[in-house]
Tab-separated table of N, CA and C in Angstrom:
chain	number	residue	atom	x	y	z
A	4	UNK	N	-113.443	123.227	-76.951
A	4	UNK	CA	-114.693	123.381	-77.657
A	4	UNK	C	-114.518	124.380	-78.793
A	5	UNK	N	-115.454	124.309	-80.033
A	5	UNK	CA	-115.197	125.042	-80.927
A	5	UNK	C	-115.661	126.672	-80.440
A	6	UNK	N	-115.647	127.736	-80.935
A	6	UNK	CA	-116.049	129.098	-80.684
A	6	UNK	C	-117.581	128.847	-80.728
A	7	UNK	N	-117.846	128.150	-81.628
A	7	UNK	CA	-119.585	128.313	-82.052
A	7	UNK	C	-120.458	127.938	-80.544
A	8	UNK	N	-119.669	126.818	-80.137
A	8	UNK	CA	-119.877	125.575	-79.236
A	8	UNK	C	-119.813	126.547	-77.832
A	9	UNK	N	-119.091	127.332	-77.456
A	9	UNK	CA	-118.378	127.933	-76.457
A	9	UNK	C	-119.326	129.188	-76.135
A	10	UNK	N	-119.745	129.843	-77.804
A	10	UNK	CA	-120.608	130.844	-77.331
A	10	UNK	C	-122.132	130.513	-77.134
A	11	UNK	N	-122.261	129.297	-77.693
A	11	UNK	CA	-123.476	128.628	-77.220
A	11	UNK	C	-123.541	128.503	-75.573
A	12	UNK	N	-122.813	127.784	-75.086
A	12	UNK	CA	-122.593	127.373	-73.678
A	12	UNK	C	-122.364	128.467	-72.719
A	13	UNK	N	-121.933	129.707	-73.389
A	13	UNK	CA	-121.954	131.338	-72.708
A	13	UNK	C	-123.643	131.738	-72.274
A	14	UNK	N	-124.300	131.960	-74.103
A	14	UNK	CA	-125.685	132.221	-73.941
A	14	UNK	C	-126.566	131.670	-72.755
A	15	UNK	N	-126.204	130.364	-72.903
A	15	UNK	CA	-127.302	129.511	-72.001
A	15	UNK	C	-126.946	129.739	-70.404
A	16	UNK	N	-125.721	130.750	-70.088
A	16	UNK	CA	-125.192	130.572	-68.837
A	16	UNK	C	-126.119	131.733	-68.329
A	17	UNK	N	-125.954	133.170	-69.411
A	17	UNK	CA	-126.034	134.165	-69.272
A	17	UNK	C	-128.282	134.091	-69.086
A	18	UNK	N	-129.008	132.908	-69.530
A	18	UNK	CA	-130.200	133.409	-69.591
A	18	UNK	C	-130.462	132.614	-68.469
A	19	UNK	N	-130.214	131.234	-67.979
A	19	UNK	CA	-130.147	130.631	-66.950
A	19	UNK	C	-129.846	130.939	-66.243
A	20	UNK	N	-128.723	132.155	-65.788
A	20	UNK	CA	-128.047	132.607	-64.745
A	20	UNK	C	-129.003	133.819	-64.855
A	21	UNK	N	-129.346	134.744	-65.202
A	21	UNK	CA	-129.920	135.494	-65.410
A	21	UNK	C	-129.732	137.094	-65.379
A	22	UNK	N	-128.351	136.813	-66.253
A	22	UNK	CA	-127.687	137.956	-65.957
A	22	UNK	C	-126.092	137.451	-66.852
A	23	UNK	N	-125.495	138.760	-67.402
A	23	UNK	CA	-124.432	138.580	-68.345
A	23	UNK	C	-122.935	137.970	-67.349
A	24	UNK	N	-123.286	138.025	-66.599
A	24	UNK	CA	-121.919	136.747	-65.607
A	24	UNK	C	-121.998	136.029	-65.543
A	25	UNK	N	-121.224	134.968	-66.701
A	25	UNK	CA	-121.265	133.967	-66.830
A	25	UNK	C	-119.718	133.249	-66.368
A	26	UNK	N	-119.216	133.257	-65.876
A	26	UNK	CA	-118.122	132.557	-65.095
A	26	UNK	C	-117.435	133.682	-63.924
A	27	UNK	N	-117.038	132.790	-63.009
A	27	UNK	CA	-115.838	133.694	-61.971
A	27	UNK	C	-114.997	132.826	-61.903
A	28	UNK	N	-113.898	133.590	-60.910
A	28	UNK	CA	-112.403	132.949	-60.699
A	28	UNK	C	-112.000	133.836	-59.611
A	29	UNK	N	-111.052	133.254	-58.649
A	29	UNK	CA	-110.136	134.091	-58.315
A	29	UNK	C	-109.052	133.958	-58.139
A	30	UNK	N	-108.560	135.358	-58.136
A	30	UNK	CA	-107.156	135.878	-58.701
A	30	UNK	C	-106.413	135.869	-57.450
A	31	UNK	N	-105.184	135.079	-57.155
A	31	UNK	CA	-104.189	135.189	-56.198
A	31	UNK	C	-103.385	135.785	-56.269
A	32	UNK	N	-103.072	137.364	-55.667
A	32	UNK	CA	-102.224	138.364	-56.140
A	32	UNK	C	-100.839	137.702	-55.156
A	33	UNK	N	-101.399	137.049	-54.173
A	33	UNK	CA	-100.118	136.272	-53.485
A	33	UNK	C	-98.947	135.115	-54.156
A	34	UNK	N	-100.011	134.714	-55.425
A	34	UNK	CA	-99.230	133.630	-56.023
A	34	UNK	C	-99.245	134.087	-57.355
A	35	UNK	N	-98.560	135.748	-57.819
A	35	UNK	CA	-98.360	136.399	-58.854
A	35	UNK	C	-99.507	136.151	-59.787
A	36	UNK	N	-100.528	136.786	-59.144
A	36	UNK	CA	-102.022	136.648	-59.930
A	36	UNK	C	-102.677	135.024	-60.632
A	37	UNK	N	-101.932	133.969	-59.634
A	37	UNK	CA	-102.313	132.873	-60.841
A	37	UNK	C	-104.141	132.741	-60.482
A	38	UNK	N	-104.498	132.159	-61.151
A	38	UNK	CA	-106.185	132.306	-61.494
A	38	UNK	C	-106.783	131.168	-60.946
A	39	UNK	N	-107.280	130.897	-59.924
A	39	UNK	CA	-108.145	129.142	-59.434
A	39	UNK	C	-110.090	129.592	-59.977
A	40	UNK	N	-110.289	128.388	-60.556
A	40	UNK	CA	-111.407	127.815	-60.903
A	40	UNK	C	-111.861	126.683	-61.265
A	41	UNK	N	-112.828	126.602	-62.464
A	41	UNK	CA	-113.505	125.076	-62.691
A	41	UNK	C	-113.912	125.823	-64.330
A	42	UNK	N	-113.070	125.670	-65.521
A	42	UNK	CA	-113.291	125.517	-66.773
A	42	UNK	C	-113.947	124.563	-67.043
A	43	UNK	N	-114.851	124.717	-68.611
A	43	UNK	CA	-115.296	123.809	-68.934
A	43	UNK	C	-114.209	122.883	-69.502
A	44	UNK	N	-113.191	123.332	-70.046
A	44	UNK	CA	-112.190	122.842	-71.092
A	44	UNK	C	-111.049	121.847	-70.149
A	45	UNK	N	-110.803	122.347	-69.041
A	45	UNK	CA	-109.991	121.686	-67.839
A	45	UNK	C	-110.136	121.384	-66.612
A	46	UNK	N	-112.063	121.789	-66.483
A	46	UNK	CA	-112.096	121.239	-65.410
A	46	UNK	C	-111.413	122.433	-63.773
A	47	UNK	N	-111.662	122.197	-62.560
A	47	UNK	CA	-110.753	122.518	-61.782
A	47	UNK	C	-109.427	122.503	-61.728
A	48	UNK	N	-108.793	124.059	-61.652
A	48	UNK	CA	-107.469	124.221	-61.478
A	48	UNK	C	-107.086	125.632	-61.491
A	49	UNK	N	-105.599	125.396	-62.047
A	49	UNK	CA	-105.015	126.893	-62.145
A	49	UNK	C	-105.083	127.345	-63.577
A	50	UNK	N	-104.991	128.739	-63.803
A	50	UNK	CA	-104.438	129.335	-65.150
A	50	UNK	C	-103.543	130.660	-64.788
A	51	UNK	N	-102.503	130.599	-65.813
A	51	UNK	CA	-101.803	131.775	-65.472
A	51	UNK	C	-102.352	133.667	-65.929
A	52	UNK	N	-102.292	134.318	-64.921
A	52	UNK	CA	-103.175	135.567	-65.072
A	52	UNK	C	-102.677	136.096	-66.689
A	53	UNK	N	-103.623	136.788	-67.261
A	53	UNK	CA	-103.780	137.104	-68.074
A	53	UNK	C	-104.397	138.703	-68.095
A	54	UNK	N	-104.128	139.650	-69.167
A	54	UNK	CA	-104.358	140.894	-68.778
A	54	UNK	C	-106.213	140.555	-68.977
A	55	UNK	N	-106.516	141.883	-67.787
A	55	UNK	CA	-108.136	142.095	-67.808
A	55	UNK	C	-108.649	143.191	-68.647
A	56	UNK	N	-109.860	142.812	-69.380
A	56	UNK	CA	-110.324	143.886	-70.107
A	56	UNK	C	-111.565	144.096	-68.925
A	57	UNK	N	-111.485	145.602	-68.970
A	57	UNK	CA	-112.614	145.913	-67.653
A	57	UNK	C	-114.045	145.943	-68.413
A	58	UNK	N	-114.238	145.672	-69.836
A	58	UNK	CA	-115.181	145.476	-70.029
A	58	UNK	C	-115.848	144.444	-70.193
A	59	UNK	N	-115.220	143.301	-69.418
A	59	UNK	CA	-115.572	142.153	-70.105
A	59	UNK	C	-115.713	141.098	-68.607
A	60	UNK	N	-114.931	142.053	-67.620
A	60	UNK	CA	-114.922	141.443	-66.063
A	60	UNK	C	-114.819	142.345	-65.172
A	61	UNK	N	-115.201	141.851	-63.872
A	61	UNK	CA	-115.473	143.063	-63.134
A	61	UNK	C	-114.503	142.170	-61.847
A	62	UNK	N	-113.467	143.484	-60.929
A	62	UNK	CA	-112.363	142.667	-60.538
A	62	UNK	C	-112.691	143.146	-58.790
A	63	UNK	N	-112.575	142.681	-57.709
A	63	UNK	CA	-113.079	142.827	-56.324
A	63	UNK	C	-111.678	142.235	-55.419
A	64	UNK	N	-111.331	143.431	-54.737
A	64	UNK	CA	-110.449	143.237	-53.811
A	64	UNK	C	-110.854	143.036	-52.861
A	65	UNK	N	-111.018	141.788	-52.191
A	65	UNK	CA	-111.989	140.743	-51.021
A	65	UNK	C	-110.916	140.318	-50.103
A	66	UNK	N	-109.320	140.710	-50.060
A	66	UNK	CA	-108.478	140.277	-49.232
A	66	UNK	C	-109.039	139.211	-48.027
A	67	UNK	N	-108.182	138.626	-47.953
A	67	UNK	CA	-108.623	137.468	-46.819
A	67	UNK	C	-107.535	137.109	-46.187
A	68	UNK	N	-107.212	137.002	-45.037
A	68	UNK	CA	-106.105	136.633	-43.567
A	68	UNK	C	-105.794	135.267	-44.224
A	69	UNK	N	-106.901	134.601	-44.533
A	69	UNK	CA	-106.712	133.315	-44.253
A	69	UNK	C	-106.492	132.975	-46.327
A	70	UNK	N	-106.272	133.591	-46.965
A	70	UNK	CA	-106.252	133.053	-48.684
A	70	UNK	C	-105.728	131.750	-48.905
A	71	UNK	N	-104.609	131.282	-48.146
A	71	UNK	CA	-103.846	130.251	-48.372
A	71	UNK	C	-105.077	128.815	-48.284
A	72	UNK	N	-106.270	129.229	-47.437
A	72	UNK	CA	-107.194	128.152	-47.503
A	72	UNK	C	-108.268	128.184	-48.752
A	73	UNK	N	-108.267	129.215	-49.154
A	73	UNK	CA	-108.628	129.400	-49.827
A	73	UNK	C	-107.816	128.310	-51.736
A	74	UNK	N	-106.457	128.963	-51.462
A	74	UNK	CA	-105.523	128.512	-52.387
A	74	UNK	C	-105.728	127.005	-52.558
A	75	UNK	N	-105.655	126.457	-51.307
A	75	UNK	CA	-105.196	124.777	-50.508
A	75	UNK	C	-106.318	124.298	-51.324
A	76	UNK	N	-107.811	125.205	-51.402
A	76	UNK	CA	-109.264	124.214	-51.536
A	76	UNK	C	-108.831	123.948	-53.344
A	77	UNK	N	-108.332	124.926	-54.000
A	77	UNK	CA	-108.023	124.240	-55.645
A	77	UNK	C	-107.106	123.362	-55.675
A	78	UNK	N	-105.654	123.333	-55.334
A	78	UNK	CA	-104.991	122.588	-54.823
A	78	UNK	C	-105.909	120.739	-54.207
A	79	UNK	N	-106.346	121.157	-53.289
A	79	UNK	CA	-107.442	119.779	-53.169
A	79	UNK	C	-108.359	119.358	-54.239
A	80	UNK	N	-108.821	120.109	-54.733
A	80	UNK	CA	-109.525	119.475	-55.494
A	80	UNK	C	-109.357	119.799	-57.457
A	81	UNK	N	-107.969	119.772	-57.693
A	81	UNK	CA	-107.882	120.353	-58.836
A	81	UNK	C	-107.346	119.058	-59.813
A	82	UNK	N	-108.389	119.285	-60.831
A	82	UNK	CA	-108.250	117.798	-61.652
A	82	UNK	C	-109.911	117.592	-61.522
A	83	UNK	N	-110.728	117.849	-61.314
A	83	UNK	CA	-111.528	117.268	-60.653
A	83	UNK	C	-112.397	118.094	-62.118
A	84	UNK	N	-113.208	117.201	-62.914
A	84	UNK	CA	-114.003	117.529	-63.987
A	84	UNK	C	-115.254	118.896	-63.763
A	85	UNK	N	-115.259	119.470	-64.636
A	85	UNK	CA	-116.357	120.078	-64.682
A	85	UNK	C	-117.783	119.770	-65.172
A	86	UNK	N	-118.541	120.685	-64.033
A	86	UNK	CA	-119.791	119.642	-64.002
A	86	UNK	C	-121.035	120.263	-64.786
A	87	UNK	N	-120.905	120.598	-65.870
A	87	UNK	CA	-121.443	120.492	-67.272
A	87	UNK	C	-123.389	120.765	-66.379
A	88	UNK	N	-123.738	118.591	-66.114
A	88	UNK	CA	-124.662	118.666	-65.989
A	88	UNK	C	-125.349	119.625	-64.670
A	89	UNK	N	-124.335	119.195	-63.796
A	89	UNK	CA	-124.519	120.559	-62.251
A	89	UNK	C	-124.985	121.491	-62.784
A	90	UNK	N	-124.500	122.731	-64.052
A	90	UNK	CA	-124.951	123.871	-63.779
A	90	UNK	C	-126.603	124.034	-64.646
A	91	UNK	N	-126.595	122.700	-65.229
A	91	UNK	CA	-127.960	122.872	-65.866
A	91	UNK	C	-128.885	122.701	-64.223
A	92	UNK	N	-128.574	121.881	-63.454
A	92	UNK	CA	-129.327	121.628	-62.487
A	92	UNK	C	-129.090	122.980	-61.839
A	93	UNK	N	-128.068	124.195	-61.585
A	93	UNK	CA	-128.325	125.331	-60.870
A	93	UNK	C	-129.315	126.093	-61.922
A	94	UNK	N	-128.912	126.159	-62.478
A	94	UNK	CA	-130.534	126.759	-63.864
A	94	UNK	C	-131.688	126.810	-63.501
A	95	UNK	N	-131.923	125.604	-63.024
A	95	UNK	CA	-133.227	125.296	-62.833
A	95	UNK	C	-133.402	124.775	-61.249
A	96	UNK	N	-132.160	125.234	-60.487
A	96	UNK	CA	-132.242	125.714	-59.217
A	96	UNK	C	-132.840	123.986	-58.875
A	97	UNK	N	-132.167	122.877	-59.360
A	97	UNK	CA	-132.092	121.569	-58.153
A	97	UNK	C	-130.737	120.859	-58.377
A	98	UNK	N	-130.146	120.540	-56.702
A	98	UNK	CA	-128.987	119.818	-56.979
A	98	UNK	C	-129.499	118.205	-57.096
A	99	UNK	N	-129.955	117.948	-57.574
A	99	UNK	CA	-130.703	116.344	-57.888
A	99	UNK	C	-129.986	115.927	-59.229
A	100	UNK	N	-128.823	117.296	-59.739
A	100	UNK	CA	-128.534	116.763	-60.876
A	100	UNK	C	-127.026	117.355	-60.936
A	101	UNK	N	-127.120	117.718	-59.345
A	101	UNK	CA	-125.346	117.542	-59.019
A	101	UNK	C	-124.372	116.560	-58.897
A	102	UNK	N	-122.923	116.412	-59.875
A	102	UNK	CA	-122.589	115.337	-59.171
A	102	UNK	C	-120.872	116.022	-58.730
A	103	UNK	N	-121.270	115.299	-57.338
A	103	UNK	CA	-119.843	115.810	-56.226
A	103	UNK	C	-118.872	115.703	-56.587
A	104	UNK	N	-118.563	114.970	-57.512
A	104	UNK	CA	-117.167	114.414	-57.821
A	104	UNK	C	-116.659	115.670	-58.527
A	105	UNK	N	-117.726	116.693	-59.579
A	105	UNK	CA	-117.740	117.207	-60.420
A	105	UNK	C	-117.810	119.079	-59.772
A	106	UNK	N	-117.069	120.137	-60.555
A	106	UNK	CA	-117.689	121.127	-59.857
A	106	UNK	C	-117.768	122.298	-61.509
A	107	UNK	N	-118.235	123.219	-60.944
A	107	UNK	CA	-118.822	124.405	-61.953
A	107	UNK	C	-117.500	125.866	-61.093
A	108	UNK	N	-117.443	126.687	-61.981
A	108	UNK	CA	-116.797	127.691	-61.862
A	108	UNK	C	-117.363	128.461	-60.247
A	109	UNK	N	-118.670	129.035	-59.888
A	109	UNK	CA	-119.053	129.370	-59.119
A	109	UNK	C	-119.133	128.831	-58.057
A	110	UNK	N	-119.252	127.655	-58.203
A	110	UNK	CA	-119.380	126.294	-57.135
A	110	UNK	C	-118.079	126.360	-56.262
A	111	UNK	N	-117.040	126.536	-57.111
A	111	UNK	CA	-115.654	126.061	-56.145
A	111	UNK	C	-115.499	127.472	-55.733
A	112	UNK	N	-115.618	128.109	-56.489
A	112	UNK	CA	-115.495	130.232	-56.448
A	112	UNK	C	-115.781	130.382	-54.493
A	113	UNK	N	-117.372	129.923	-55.240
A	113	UNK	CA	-117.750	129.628	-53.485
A	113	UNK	C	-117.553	129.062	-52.567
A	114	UNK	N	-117.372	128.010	-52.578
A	114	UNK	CA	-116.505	127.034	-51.376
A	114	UNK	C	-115.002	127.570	-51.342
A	115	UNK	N	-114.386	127.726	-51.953
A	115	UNK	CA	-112.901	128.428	-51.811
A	115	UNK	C	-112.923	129.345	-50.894
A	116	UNK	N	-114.116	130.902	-51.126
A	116	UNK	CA	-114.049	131.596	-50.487
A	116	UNK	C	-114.555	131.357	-48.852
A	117	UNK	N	-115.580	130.644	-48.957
A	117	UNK	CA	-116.044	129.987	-47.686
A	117	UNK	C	-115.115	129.352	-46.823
A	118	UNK	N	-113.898	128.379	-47.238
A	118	UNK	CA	-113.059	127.745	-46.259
A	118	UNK	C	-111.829	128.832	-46.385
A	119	UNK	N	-111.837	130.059	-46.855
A	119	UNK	CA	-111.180	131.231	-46.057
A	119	UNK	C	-111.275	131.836	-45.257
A	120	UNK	N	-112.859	131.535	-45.116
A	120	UNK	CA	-113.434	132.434	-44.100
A	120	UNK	C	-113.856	133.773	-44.039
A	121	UNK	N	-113.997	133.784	-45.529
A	121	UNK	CA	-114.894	134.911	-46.043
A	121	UNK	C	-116.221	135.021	-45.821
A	122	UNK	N	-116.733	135.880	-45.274
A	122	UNK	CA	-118.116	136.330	-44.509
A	122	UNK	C	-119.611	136.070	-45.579
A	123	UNK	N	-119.449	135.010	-46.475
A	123	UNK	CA	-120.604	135.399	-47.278
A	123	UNK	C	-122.051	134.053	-46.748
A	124	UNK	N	-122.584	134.791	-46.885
A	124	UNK	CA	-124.109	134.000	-46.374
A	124	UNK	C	-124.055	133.075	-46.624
A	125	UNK	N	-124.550	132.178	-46.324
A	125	UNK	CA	-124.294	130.230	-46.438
A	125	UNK	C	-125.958	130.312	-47.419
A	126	UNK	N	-125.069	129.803	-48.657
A	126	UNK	CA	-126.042	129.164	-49.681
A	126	UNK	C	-125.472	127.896	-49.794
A	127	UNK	N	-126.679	126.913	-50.781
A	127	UNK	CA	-126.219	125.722	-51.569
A	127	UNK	C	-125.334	125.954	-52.634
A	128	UNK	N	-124.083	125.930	-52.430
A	128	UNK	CA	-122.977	126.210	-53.288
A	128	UNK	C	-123.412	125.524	-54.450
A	129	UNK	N	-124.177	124.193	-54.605
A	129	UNK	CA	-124.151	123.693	-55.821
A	129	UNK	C	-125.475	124.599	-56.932
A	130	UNK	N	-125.999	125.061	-55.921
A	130	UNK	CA	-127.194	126.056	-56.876
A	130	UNK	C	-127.044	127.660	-57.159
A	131	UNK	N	-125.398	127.996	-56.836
A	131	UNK	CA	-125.235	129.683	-57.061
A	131	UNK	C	-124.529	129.568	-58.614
A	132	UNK	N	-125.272	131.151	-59.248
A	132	UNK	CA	-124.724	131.359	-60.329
A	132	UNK	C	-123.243	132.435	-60.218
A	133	UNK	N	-122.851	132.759	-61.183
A	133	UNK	CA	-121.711	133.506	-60.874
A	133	UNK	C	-121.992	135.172	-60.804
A	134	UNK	N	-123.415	135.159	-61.423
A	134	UNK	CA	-124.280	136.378	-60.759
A	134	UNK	C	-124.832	136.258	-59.610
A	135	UNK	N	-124.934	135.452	-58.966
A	135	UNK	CA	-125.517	135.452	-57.577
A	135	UNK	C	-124.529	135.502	-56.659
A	136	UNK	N	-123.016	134.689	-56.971
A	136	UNK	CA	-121.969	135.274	-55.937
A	136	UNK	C	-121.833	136.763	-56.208
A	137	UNK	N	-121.651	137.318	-57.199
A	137	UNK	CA	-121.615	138.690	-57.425
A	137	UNK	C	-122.352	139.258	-56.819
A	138	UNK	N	-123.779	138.994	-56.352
A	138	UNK	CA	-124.752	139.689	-55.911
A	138	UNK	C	-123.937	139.497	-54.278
A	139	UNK	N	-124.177	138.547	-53.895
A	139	UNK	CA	-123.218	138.260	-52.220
A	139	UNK	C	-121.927	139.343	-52.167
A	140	UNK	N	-121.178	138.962	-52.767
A	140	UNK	CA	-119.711	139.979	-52.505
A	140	UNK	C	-120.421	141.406	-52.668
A	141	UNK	N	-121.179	141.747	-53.438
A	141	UNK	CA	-121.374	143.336	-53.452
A	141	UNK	C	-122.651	143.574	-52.851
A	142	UNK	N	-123.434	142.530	-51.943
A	142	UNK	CA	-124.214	142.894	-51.226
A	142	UNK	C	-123.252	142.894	-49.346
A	143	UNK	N	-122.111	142.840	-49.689
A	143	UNK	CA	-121.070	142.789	-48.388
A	143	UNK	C	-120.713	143.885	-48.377
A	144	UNK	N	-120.778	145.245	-49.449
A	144	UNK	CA	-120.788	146.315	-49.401
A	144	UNK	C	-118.915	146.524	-50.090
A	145	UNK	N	-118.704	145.326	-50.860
A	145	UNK	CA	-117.292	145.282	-52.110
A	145	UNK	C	-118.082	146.039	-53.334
A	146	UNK	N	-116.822	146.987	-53.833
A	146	UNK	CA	-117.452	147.615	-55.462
A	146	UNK	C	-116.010	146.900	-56.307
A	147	UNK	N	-116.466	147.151	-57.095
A	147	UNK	CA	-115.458	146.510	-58.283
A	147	UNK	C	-114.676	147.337	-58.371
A	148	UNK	N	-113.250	147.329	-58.576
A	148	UNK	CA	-111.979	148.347	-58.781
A	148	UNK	C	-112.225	148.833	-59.925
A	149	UNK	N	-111.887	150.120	-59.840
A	149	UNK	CA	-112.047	150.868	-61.104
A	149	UNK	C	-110.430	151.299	-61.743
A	150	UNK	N	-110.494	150.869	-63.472
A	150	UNK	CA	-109.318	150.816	-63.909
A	150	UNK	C	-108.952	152.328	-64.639
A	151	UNK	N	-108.069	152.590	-65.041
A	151	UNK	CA	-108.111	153.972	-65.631
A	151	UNK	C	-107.103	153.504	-66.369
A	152	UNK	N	-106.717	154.048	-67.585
A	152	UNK	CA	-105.872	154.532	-68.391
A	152	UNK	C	-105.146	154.944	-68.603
A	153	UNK	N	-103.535	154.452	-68.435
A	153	UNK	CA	-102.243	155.168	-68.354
A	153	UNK	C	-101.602	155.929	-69.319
């Protein structure tokens, strides 16, 4: 997508979501930080880690026994389009305009962490924003790592 196009599709995440988190991911420090999610540009998959600006993301060490199920759920379902119209339907909070085949960044964020067996409250994965998992992980009593300056 063009930049214009991209920061359009940011805005609308950030007022719909209701709150400046507009995408998650997570980071597999087991598989040399590679990155699992659901881009708009590729859809579900991997990306290779990239340095973090702490002002721009906020990073949560959520360790899990079980990550590899976690890993397995992108792995299963990676290729798998992003679902554009899904997150207009989490916006406006109905999955009537989810389609399964299809997933959103938060969507898989959440089910990933869920078939690890990470402790977070059972929502409709297809209606969480990536501020509302945020709200879950740091209502589990996780703070964001704090970076300092070498």
């Amino acid at each position: 997508f063009p930049s214009h196009d991209r920061y359009l599709w940011q805005r609308m995440m950030a007022v719909g979501g209701k709150g400046e988190w507009v995408h998650c991911e997570i980071l597999f420090d087991e598989k040399a930080w590679i990155r699992g999610s659901a881009w708009l540009s590729q859809g579900v998959g991997f990306r290779a880690f990239e340095s973090i600006d702490p002002k721009r993301y906020e990073v949560y060490q959520i360790g899990s026994q079980h990550w590899e199920k976690a890993y397995q759920y992108f792995v299963e379902n990676e290729g798998k389009k992003y679902d554009a119209i899904g997150v207009v339907g989490m916006v406006y909070k109905t999955a009537l305009l989810d389609n399964p085949e299809q997933k959103f960044c938060s969507e898989v964020c959440y089910e990933a962490l869920t078939q690890a067996q990470f402790p977070l409250p059972k929502v409709d994965a297809r209606l969480i924003s990536p501020l509302q998992l945020r709200r879950l992980i740091r209502g589990l009593g996780y703070k964001p790592l704090v970076y300092q300056n070498s």
